[in-house]
Amino acid sequence: MAGRAEPVSAAPGLGAAAAVAALILGALVAVFLRAEPGAGLSAADWAAVRFTLVQAALSAAISVALAVPVARALARRRFAGRRVLITLLGAPFILPVIVAVLGLVAVFGRNGWVNAALGWAGVDPVSIYGLHGVVLAHVFFNLPLATRLILQGWQEIPAERFRLAAQLGAGPRAIGRLLERPMLLRVAPGALAVIFAICLTSFAVALTLGGGPRATTIELAIYQAFHFDFDLARAALLSCIQILLTGAAALAALRAARGEGFGAGLGRPVQRWDADRTGLRLLDAAVIAVAALFLILPLAAVVLRGLPGLLALPGVVVAAALTSIVVAAASTVLLLVLALPMAASVAMGRARGVEMAGLLGMAVSPLVIGTGLFILINPVANPFALALPVTAAVNALMALPFALRILVPRARDIVARHGRLALSLNMGGWPFARRVMLPGLRPQIGFAAGLGAALSMGDLGVIALFADTGRATLPLQVYRLMGAYRMEAAAGAALLLLVLSMAAFWLLDRGGRYHAEA
Amino acid sequence: MKYLALAAGMLAASAAVAETPELTVYTYDSFVSDWGPGPVVEKAFEETCGCDLKFVGAGDGAALLARIKLEGERTDADVVLGLDTNLIAAAAETGLFAEHAVTADYDMPVDWTDPHFVPYDWGLFAFVHNADRDAPANFRALADSDLKIVIQDPRSSTPGLGLLLWVKAAYGDEARAIWDGLADNIVTVTKGWSEAYGLFLEGEADMVLSYTTSPAYHVIAEEDTSKAAAMFDEGHLAQIEVAGVLASSDQKDLAGAFLQFMVTEAFQSAIPTTNWMYPVVVPEAGLPEGFGDLPAPDRVLLAPVDSAAAMRDEALAEWLDALSQ
């Protein structure tokens, strides 16, 4: 390894990053090699690229801007139900898109609750369809994630800093300048990049609420190239554009996100003397209430819609639920096996390339990666037989960027704080990882694993390409039920999916925070 | 990736040598789902063939053709079931399909003479609405009304493409003007049929593009008579779903027997209440209650099979243009 001493080796992380990059790029190259010369990109494709950029930038900016006050309110208040609310923050993000969209429509649609309320008040109805509908849905999906990521930034400011600030008589404004703004500059760019990338590959949301030629996303253009024209070259080209855009966003974010951490404290509970003013209390209460309503109303619509169907679920739905649980578990294990060494090597200050490799998973369209893997697997094995392992692997790749965003900042702090001491004790490598790094990262590991499991549970992704009769995941069954007109059963299955995803997320997330104050 | 290698190894070890011949049929996802015709058909065919019939679901009709092109001659499929009239020309062009020898007395509004493909069900595209409101009698009346409709994207869904070709078949060069008129009626364009139908049931639109047989589902499965299909006087476009045998199949006789079985009573009687389409050969007992009451359109349109691709591209360009204004 390198000449300088290091508490943990960066090699496993580099290896994991190389494996991830090889798999994704390999799949892309496979699609290219299989392609016959096609028509190239049309004007419509470029229009799709433009629209995708606009809506992703808008969605990311609005989600993060709204998440800052919500995260601040959650960081400086303690109230009954706070933990439940923070767990619920994971919910919209892991709902299958179609379910979430129907939930949103129940609240904001033409016949939704909001318009009913406006109707009483004598105001004209508001339409959810079009670009603003796409952005609304994306904010619904991503505001919780942005809030969680930024809240974590707040929680990484040691309690001692706030104590010292209070001792020096710093008010909210001074605390904002000295502690909160530097923290936000470190955390927000990463959150922006992640959400921008999510919205780049958005497909179903944009199509259901903003559908039509005016609102064509790159993902739809890929779908069209592949299914409608069978033009693999165009599909692969579009996928490359997606990767470039995501990569550019990621680079910009990583560059912006440099900055010193706050070091570690002794882990005592945070007390905020500065926030103890009536005006601030009311503000925070209002912010939390509005955000909670915005997120919980559509979820409540999903629950209400699903309850009647839940009692009469067909047996196959239960089987599909078990399949989904197994896939999610495998996917989560694989996610941690990849993410932990990668986070460690990024924390050692090496290899920005590792973070870039981590982002790849999100930048590639599931359709292209699924097709590529299909082309690779087909000559050597039966792709249908490998449907579930492939799904688990691809889901892990999709969740990798989130896991890295969650793990890296904390891993950096641990290395900075304990690295030297460990080296002087000659406690490098595995002992350091086992006794210092992993225990220190425990809450973050729990959060990342919970997110990975929940994402995998709700993902339709590649399984749709490889689906076989006997092996369907729960999201696929939801679609099958809808396709068979059985909307009530579909709503019931969707509710089951929501419950399972939330349970997986809650179990892992709680497991990581056994006595941590969060 | 250890996991993948391990799974592959386990699979190879557990794959028993099949004694009985195996017939692999690629089809669309909803056909093989537990609520589709797949399970019924599998049971009925295996009673007579002494074989193992294996359905493999691969997305929708368009995904099915893409899959076959992707696998080419190396495909495991013996039969592909689920292409429709809009895909036949493209499918025949691949040269991957063998000719069939199936004969049947079809009960369809059009004559069937295709050498490669055998039909197994058909439907008519139509706008479905709540029965308590008056529906427009044609596209022009719809465009002039302030009714809100939900349609599917022709680039990602079969019904969406069907609507495009329906307008084109009915209006030819005037199709563009019709779309200009319809633009302000469209609430949104969804990715697939499920999303659109879901939005319609949520009350987000007055009408949704679906099939004339959709109301039959609500009558038979839910005893709900509140839905109806609007009859248009310019006629309705037929969607005929077909199956074909692959030239690379090593079970050609068995595959041929399956196609012949497809147009018999056992298969056809399962179609109406599982696939919610019309059978191509009406069973002895007639159509199920709820199908009989469906209004029949005055005219049935069929998109020309041989020039479907050219017509499709032209229609898509017009649609994009009209709705991007």
mmCIF file of C-alpha atoms in Angstrom, chain A residues 281-428:
data_model
loop_
_atom_site.group_PDB
_atom_site.id
_atom_site.type_symbol
_atom_site.label_atom_id
_atom_site.label_comp_id
_atom_site.label_asym_id
_atom_site.label_seq_id
_atom_site.Cartn_x
_atom_site.Cartn_y
_atom_site.Cartn_z
ATOM 1 C CA ARG A 281 -40.760 28.083 18.971
ATOM 2 C CA LEU A 282 -43.825 29.103 17.038
ATOM 3 C CA LEU A 283 -41.840 29.221 13.799
ATOM 4 C CA ASP A 284 -40.419 25.737 14.324
ATOM 5 C CA ALA A 285 -43.797 24.341 15.322
ATOM 6 C CA ALA A 286 -45.372 25.789 12.183
ATOM 7 C CA VAL A 287 -42.598 24.484 9.924
ATOM 8 C CA ILE A 288 -42.816 20.984 11.382
ATOM 9 C CA ALA A 289 -46.610 20.962 11.172
ATOM 10 C CA VAL A 290 -46.710 22.039 7.531
ATOM 11 C CA ALA A 291 -43.998 19.600 6.467
ATOM 12 C CA ALA A 292 -45.647 16.767 8.380
ATOM 13 C CA LEU A 293 -49.027 17.479 6.794
ATOM 14 C CA PHE A 294 -47.529 17.683 3.303
ATOM 15 C CA LEU A 295 -45.898 14.287 3.757
ATOM 16 C CA ILE A 296 -48.481 12.521 5.869
ATOM 17 C CA LEU A 297 -51.684 13.418 4.019
ATOM 18 C CA PRO A 298 -50.792 11.506 0.834
ATOM 19 C CA LEU A 299 -49.573 8.604 2.978
ATOM 20 C CA ALA A 300 -52.846 8.691 4.867
ATOM 21 C CA ALA A 301 -54.627 8.527 1.518
ATOM 22 C CA VAL A 302 -52.609 5.403 0.635
ATOM 23 C CA VAL A 303 -53.493 3.838 3.994
ATOM 24 C CA LEU A 304 -57.208 4.665 3.775
ATOM 25 C CA ARG A 305 -57.370 3.398 0.231
ATOM 26 C CA GLY A 306 -55.545 0.186 1.117
ATOM 27 C CA LEU A 307 -57.357 -0.896 4.268
ATOM 28 C CA PRO A 308 -60.408 -2.491 2.584
ATOM 29 C CA GLY A 309 -58.176 -4.453 0.211
ATOM 30 C CA LEU A 310 -55.804 -5.539 2.947
ATOM 31 C CA LEU A 311 -58.282 -7.982 4.439
ATOM 32 C CA ALA A 312 -58.786 -9.881 1.208
ATOM 33 C CA LEU A 313 -55.285 -10.123 -0.191
ATOM 34 C CA PRO A 314 -54.756 -13.011 -2.604
ATOM 35 C CA GLY A 315 -52.238 -15.646 -1.477
ATOM 36 C CA VAL A 316 -49.809 -14.785 -4.245
ATOM 37 C CA VAL A 317 -49.414 -11.314 -2.781
ATOM 38 C CA VAL A 318 -48.161 -12.850 0.444
ATOM 39 C CA ALA A 319 -45.707 -15.000 -1.517
ATOM 40 C CA ALA A 320 -44.539 -11.919 -3.387
ATOM 41 C CA ALA A 321 -44.093 -10.114 -0.072
ATOM 42 C CA LEU A 322 -41.791 -12.908 1.136
ATOM 43 C CA THR A 323 -39.836 -12.703 -2.123
ATOM 44 C CA SER A 324 -39.460 -8.968 -1.660
ATOM 45 C CA ILE A 325 -38.220 -9.411 1.902
ATOM 46 C CA VAL A 326 -35.550 -11.896 0.808
ATOM 47 C CA VAL A 327 -34.421 -9.671 -2.065
ATOM 48 C CA ALA A 328 -34.294 -6.637 0.226
ATOM 49 C CA ALA A 329 -32.220 -8.524 2.811
ATOM 50 C CA ALA A 330 -29.710 -9.753 0.226
ATOM 51 C CA SER A 331 -29.554 -6.319 -1.326
ATOM 52 C CA THR A 332 -28.872 -4.678 2.044
ATOM 53 C CA VAL A 333 -26.035 -7.075 2.895
ATOM 54 C CA LEU A 334 -24.435 -6.475 -0.483
ATOM 55 C CA LEU A 335 -24.904 -2.730 -0.056
ATOM 56 C CA LEU A 336 -22.992 -2.708 3.232
ATOM 57 C CA VAL A 337 -20.259 -4.985 1.878
ATOM 58 C CA LEU A 338 -19.689 -2.434 -0.883
ATOM 59 C CA ALA A 339 -20.369 0.797 0.968
ATOM 60 C CA LEU A 340 -18.330 0.334 4.165
ATOM 61 C CA PRO A 341 -14.914 -0.204 2.563
ATOM 62 C CA MET A 342 -15.675 2.511 0.032
ATOM 63 C CA ALA A 343 -16.622 4.955 2.777
ATOM 64 C CA ALA A 344 -13.455 4.043 4.663
ATOM 65 C CA SER A 345 -11.232 4.719 1.676
ATOM 66 C CA VAL A 346 -12.952 8.031 0.961
ATOM 67 C CA ALA A 347 -12.476 8.919 4.626
ATOM 68 C CA MET A 348 -8.747 8.258 4.308
ATOM 69 C CA GLY A 349 -8.762 11.180 1.928
ATOM 70 C CA ARG A 350 -8.037 9.038 -1.062
ATOM 71 C CA ALA A 351 -9.748 8.469 -4.301
ATOM 72 C CA ARG A 352 -12.466 10.920 -5.218
ATOM 73 C CA GLY A 353 -12.963 8.341 -7.925
ATOM 74 C CA VAL A 354 -14.444 6.054 -5.299
ATOM 75 C CA GLU A 355 -17.289 8.473 -4.641
ATOM 76 C CA MET A 356 -17.812 8.898 -8.351
ATOM 77 C CA ALA A 357 -18.045 5.129 -8.797
ATOM 78 C CA GLY A 358 -20.590 5.096 -6.018
ATOM 79 C CA LEU A 359 -22.723 7.636 -7.844
ATOM 80 C CA LEU A 360 -22.721 5.643 -11.070
ATOM 81 C CA GLY A 361 -25.355 3.277 -9.769
ATOM 82 C CA MET A 362 -27.878 6.038 -9.661
ATOM 83 C CA ALA A 363 -26.886 7.625 -12.914
ATOM 84 C CA VAL A 364 -27.592 4.639 -15.104
ATOM 85 C CA SER A 365 -31.101 3.921 -16.189
ATOM 86 C CA PRO A 366 -32.324 0.645 -14.684
ATOM 87 C CA LEU A 367 -33.616 -0.297 -18.114
ATOM 88 C CA VAL A 368 -30.173 0.032 -19.708
ATOM 89 C CA ILE A 369 -28.328 -1.665 -16.894
ATOM 90 C CA GLY A 370 -30.914 -4.440 -16.860
ATOM 91 C CA THR A 371 -30.612 -4.902 -20.607
ATOM 92 C CA GLY A 372 -26.812 -4.855 -20.405
ATOM 93 C CA LEU A 373 -26.754 -7.461 -17.667
ATOM 94 C CA PHE A 374 -29.219 -9.493 -19.665
ATOM 95 C CA ILE A 375 -26.907 -9.435 -22.682
ATOM 96 C CA LEU A 376 -23.959 -10.402 -20.484
ATOM 97 C CA ILE A 377 -25.750 -13.202 -18.639
ATOM 98 C CA ASN A 378 -27.700 -14.655 -21.534
ATOM 99 C CA PRO A 379 -24.844 -16.616 -23.180
ATOM 100 C CA VAL A 380 -23.723 -18.234 -19.905
ATOM 101 C CA ALA A 381 -26.878 -18.718 -17.866
ATOM 102 C CA ASN A 382 -30.626 -18.354 -17.965
ATOM 103 C CA PRO A 383 -31.403 -14.716 -17.130
ATOM 104 C CA PHE A 384 -34.814 -15.599 -15.727
ATOM 105 C CA ALA A 385 -33.265 -17.928 -13.200
ATOM 106 C CA LEU A 386 -31.058 -15.073 -12.032
ATOM 107 C CA ALA A 387 -33.859 -12.505 -11.887
ATOM 108 C CA LEU A 388 -33.817 -12.146 -8.121
ATOM 109 C CA PRO A 389 -30.037 -12.044 -7.569
ATOM 110 C CA VAL A 390 -29.713 -9.487 -10.367
ATOM 111 C CA THR A 391 -32.509 -7.420 -8.847
ATOM 112 C CA ALA A 392 -30.849 -7.522 -5.437
ATOM 113 C CA ALA A 393 -27.488 -6.514 -6.924
ATOM 114 C CA VAL A 394 -28.890 -3.664 -8.989
ATOM 115 C CA ASN A 395 -30.903 -2.415 -6.023
ATOM 116 C CA ALA A 396 -27.715 -2.368 -3.959
ATOM 117 C CA LEU A 397 -25.989 -0.316 -6.660
ATOM 118 C CA MET A 398 -28.910 2.101 -6.740
ATOM 119 C CA ALA A 399 -28.731 2.632 -2.982
ATOM 120 C CA LEU A 400 -24.939 2.972 -2.907
ATOM 121 C CA PRO A 401 -24.794 6.752 -3.444
ATOM 122 C CA PHE A 402 -27.167 7.339 -0.528
ATOM 123 C CA ALA A 403 -25.210 5.019 1.709
ATOM 124 C CA LEU A 404 -21.968 6.803 0.876
ATOM 125 C CA ARG A 405 -23.477 10.235 1.530
ATOM 126 C CA ILE A 406 -24.599 8.995 4.915
ATOM 127 C CA LEU A 407 -21.408 7.153 5.902
ATOM 128 C CA VAL A 408 -18.601 9.312 4.552
ATOM 129 C CA PRO A 409 -18.839 12.460 6.726
ATOM 130 C CA ARG A 410 -18.914 10.477 9.946
ATOM 131 C CA ALA A 411 -16.146 8.116 8.791
ATOM 132 C CA ARG A 412 -13.999 11.170 8.074
ATOM 133 C CA ASP A 413 -14.486 12.458 11.593
ATOM 134 C CA ILE A 414 -13.589 9.095 13.118
ATOM 135 C CA VAL A 415 -10.375 8.810 11.139
ATOM 136 C CA ALA A 416 -9.427 12.400 11.916
ATOM 137 C CA ARG A 417 -10.055 11.965 15.577
ATOM 138 C CA HIS A 418 -8.797 8.476 16.382
ATOM 139 C CA GLY A 419 -6.493 7.697 13.487
ATOM 140 C CA ARG A 420 -3.273 8.939 15.043
ATOM 141 C CA LEU A 421 -3.902 7.394 18.416
ATOM 142 C CA ALA A 422 -4.678 4.076 16.794
ATOM 143 C CA LEU A 423 -1.474 4.199 14.770
ATOM 144 C CA SER A 424 0.605 5.023 17.846
ATOM 145 C CA LEU A 425 -0.911 1.975 19.507
ATOM 146 C CA ASN A 426 -0.090 0.012 16.391
ATOM 147 C CA MET A 427 -3.776 -0.740 16.053
ATOM 148 C CA GLY A 428 -4.326 -0.419 12.340
#
